[in-house]
PDB file of N, CA and C in Angstrom:
ATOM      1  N   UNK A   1     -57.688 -49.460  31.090  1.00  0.00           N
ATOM      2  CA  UNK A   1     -58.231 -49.303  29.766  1.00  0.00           C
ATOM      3  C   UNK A   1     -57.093 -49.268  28.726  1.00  0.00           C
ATOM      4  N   UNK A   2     -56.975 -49.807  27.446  1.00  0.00           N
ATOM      5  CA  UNK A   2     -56.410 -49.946  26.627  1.00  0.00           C
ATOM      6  C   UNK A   2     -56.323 -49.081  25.756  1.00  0.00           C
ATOM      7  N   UNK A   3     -55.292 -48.167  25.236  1.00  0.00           N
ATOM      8  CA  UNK A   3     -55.882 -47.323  24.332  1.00  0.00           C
ATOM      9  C   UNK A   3     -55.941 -47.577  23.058  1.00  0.00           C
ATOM     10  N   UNK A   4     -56.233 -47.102  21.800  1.00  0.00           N
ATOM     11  CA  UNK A   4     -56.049 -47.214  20.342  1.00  0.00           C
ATOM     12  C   UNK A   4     -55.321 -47.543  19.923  1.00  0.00           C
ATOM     13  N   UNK A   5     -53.979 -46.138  20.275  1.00  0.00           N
ATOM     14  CA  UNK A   5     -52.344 -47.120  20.502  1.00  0.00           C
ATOM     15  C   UNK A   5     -51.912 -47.700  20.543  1.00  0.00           C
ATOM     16  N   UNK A   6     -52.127 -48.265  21.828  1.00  0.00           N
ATOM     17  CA  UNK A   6     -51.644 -49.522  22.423  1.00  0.00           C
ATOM     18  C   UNK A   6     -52.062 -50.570  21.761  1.00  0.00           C
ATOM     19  N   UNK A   7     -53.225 -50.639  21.061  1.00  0.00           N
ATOM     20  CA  UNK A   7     -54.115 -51.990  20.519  1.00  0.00           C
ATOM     21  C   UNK A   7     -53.000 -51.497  19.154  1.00  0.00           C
ATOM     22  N   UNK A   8     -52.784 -51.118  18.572  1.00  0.00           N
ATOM     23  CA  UNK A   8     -51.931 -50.809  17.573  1.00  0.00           C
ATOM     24  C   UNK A   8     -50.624 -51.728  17.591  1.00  0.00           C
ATOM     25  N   UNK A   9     -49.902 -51.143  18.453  1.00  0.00           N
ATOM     26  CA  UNK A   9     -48.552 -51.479  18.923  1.00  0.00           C
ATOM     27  C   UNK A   9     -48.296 -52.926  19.089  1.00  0.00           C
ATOM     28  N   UNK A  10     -49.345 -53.526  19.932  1.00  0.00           N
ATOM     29  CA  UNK A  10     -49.355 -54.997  20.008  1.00  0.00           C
ATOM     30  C   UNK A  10     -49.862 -55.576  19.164  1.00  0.00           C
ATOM     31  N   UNK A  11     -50.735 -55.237  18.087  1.00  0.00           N
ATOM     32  CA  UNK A  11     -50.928 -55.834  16.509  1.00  0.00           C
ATOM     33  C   UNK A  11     -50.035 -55.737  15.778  1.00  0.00           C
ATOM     34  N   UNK A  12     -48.744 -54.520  15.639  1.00  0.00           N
ATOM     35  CA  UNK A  12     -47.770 -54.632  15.183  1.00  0.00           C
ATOM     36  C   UNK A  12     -46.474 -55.768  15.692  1.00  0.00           C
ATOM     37  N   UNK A  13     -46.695 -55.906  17.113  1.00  0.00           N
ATOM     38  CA  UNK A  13     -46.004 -56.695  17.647  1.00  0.00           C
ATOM     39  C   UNK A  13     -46.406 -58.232  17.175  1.00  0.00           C
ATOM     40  N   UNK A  14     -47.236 -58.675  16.994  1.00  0.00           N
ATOM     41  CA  UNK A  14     -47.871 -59.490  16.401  1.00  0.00           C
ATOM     42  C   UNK A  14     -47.439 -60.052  15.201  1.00  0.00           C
ATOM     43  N   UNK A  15     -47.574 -58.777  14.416  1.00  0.00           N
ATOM     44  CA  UNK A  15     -47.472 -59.234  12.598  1.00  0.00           C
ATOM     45  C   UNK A  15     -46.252 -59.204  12.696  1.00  0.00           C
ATOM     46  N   UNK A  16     -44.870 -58.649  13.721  1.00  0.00           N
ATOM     47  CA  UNK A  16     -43.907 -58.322  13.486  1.00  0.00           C
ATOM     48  C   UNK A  16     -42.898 -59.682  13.308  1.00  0.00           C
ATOM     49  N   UNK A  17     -43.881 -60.777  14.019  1.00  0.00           N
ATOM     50  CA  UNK A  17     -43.564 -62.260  14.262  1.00  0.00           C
ATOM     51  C   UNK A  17     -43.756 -63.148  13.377  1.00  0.00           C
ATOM     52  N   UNK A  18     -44.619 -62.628  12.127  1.00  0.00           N
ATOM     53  CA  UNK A  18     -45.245 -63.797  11.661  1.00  0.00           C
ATOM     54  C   UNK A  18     -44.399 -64.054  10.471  1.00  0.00           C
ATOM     55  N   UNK A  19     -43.971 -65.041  10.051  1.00  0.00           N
ATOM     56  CA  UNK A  19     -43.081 -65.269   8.738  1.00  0.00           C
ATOM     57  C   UNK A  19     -43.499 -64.721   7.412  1.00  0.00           C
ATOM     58  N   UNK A  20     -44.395 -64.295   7.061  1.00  0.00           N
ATOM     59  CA  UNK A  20     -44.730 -63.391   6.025  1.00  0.00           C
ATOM     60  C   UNK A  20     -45.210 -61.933   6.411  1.00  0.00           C
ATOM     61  N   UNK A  21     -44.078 -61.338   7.568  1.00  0.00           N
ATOM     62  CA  UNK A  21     -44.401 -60.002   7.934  1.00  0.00           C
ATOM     63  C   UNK A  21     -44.058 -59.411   6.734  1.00  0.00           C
ATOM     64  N   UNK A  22     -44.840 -57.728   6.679  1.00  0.00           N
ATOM     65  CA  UNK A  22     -44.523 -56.617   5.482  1.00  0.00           C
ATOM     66  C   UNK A  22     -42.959 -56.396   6.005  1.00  0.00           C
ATOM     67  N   UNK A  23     -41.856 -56.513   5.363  1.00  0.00           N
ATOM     68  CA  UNK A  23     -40.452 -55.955   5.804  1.00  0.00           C
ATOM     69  C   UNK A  23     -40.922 -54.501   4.895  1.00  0.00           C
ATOM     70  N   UNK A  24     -41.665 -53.746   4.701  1.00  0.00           N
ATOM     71  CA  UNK A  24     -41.378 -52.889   3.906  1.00  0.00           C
ATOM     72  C   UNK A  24     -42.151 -52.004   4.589  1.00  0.00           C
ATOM     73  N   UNK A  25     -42.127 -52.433   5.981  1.00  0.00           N
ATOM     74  CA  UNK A  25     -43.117 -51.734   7.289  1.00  0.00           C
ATOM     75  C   UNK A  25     -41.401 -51.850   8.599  1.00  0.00           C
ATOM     76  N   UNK A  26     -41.735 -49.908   8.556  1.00  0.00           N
ATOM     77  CA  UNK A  26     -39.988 -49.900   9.178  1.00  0.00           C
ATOM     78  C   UNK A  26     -40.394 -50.181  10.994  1.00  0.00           C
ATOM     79  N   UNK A  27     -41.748 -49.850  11.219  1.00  0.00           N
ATOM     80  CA  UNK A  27     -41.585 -50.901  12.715  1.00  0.00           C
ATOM     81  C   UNK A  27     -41.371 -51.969  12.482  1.00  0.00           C
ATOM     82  N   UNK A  28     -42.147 -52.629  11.501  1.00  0.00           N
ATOM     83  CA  UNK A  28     -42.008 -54.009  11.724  1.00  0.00           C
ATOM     84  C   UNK A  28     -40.573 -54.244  11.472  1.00  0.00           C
ATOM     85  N   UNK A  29     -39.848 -54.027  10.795  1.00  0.00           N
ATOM     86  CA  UNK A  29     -38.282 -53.378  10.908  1.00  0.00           C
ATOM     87  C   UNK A  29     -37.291 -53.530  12.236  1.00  0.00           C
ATOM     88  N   UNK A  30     -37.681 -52.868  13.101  1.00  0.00           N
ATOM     89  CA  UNK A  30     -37.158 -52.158  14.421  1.00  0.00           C
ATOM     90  C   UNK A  30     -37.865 -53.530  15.269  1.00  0.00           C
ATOM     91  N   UNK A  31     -39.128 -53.905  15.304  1.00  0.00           N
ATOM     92  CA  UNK A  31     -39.008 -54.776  16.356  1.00  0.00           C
ATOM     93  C   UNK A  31     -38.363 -56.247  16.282  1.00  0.00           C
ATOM     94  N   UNK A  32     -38.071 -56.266  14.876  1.00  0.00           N
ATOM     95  CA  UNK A  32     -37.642 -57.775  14.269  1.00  0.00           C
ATOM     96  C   UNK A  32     -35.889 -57.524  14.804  1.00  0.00           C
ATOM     97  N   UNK A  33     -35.455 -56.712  14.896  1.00  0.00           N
ATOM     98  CA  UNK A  33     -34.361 -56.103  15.461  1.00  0.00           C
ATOM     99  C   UNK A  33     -33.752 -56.187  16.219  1.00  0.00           C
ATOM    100  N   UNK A  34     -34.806 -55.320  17.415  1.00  0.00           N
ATOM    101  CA  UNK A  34     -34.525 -55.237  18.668  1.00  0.00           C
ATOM    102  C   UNK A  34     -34.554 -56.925  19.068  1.00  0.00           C
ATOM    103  N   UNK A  35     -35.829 -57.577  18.329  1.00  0.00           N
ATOM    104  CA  UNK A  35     -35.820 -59.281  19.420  1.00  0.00           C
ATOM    105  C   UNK A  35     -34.353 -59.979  18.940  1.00  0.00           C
ATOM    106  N   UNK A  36     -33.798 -59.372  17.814  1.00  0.00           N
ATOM    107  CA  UNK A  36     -32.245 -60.219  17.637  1.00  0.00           C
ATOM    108  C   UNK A  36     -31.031 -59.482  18.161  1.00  0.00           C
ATOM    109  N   UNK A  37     -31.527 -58.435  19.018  1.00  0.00           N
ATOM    110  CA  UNK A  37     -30.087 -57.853  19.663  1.00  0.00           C
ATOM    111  C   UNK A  37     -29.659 -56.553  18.880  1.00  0.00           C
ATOM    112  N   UNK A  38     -30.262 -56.412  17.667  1.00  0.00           N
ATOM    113  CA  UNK A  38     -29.421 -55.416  16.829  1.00  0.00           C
ATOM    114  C   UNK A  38     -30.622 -54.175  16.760  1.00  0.00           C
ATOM    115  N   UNK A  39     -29.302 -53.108  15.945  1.00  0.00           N
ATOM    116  CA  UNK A  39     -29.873 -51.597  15.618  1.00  0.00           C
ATOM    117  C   UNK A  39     -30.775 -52.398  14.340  1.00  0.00           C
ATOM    118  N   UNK A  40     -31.702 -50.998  13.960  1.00  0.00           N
ATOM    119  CA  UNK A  40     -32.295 -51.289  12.967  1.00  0.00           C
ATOM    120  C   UNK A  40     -31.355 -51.375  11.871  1.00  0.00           C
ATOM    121  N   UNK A  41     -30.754 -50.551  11.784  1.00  0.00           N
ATOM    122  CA  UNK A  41     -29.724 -49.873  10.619  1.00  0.00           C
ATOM    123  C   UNK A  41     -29.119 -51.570  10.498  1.00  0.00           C
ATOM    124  N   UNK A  42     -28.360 -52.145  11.892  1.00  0.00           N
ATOM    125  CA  UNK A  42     -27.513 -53.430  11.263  1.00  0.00           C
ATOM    126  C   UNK A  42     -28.569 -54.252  10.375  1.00  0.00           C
ATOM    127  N   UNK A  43     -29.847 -54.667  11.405  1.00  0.00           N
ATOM    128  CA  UNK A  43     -30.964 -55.340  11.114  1.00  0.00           C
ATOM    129  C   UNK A  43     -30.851 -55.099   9.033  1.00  0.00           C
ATOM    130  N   UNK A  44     -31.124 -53.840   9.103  1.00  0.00           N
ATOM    131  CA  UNK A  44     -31.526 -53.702   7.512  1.00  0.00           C
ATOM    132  C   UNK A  44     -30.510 -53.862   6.302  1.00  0.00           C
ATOM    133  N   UNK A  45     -29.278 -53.614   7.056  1.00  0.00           N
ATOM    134  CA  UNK A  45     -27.772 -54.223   6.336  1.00  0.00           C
ATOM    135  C   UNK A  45     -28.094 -55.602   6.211  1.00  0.00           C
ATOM    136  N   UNK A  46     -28.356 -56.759   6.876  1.00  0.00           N
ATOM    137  CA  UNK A  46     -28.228 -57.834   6.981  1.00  0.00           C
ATOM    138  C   UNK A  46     -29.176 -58.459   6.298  1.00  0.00           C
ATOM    139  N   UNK A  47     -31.084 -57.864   6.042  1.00  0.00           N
ATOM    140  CA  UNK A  47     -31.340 -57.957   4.805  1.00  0.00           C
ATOM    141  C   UNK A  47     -31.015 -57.429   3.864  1.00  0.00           C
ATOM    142  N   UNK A  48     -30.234 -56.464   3.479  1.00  0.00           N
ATOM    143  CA  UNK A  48     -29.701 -56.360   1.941  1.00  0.00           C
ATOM    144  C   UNK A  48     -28.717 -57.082   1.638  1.00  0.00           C
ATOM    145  N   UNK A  49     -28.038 -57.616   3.039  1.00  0.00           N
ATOM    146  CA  UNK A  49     -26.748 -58.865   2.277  1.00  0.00           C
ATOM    147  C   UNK A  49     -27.494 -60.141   1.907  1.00  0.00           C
ATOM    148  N   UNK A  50     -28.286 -60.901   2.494  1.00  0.00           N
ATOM    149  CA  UNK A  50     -28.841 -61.576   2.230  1.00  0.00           C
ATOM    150  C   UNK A  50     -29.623 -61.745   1.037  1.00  0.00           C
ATOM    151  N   UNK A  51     -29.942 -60.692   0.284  1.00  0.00           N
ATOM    152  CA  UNK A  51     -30.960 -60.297  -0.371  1.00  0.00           C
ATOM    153  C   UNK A  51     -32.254 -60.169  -0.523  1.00  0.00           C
ATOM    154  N   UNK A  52     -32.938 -59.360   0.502  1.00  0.00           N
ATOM    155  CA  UNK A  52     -34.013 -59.160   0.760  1.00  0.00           C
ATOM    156  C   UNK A  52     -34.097 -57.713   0.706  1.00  0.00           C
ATOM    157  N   UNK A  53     -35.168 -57.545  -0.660  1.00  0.00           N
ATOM    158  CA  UNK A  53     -35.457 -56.420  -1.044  1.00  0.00           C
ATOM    159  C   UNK A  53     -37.153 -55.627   0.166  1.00  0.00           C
ATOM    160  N   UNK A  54     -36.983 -54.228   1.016  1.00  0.00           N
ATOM    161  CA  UNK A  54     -37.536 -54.246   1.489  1.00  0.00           C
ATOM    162  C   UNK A  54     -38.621 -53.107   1.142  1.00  0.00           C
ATOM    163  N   UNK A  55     -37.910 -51.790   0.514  1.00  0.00           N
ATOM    164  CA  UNK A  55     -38.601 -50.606   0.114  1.00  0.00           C
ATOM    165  C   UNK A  55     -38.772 -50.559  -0.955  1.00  0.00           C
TER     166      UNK A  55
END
């Protein structure tokens, strides 16, 4: 059985993929992250060099 959670988690996993994800959603944050190797913290350095405003 699947829980609530879980149906959560993998909808986040989901949107976390899609090219117009919310960056201003800090999972979606962390998993865009983790799939490129990095901490969140670098992850979120690397949109502010770029310039991508997220909060």
């Amino acid at each position: 059985m699947i829980t609530e959670e879980k149906k959560r988690r993998e909808e986040k996993r989901r949107e976390a993929f899609k090219f117009n994800a919310d960056l201003s959603d800090q999972e979606i944050r962390s998993i865009r992250a983790s799939a490129q190797g990095m901490t969140t913290h670098q992850y979120e350095l690397f949109l502010r060099e770029i310039g991508i405003r997220f909060k």
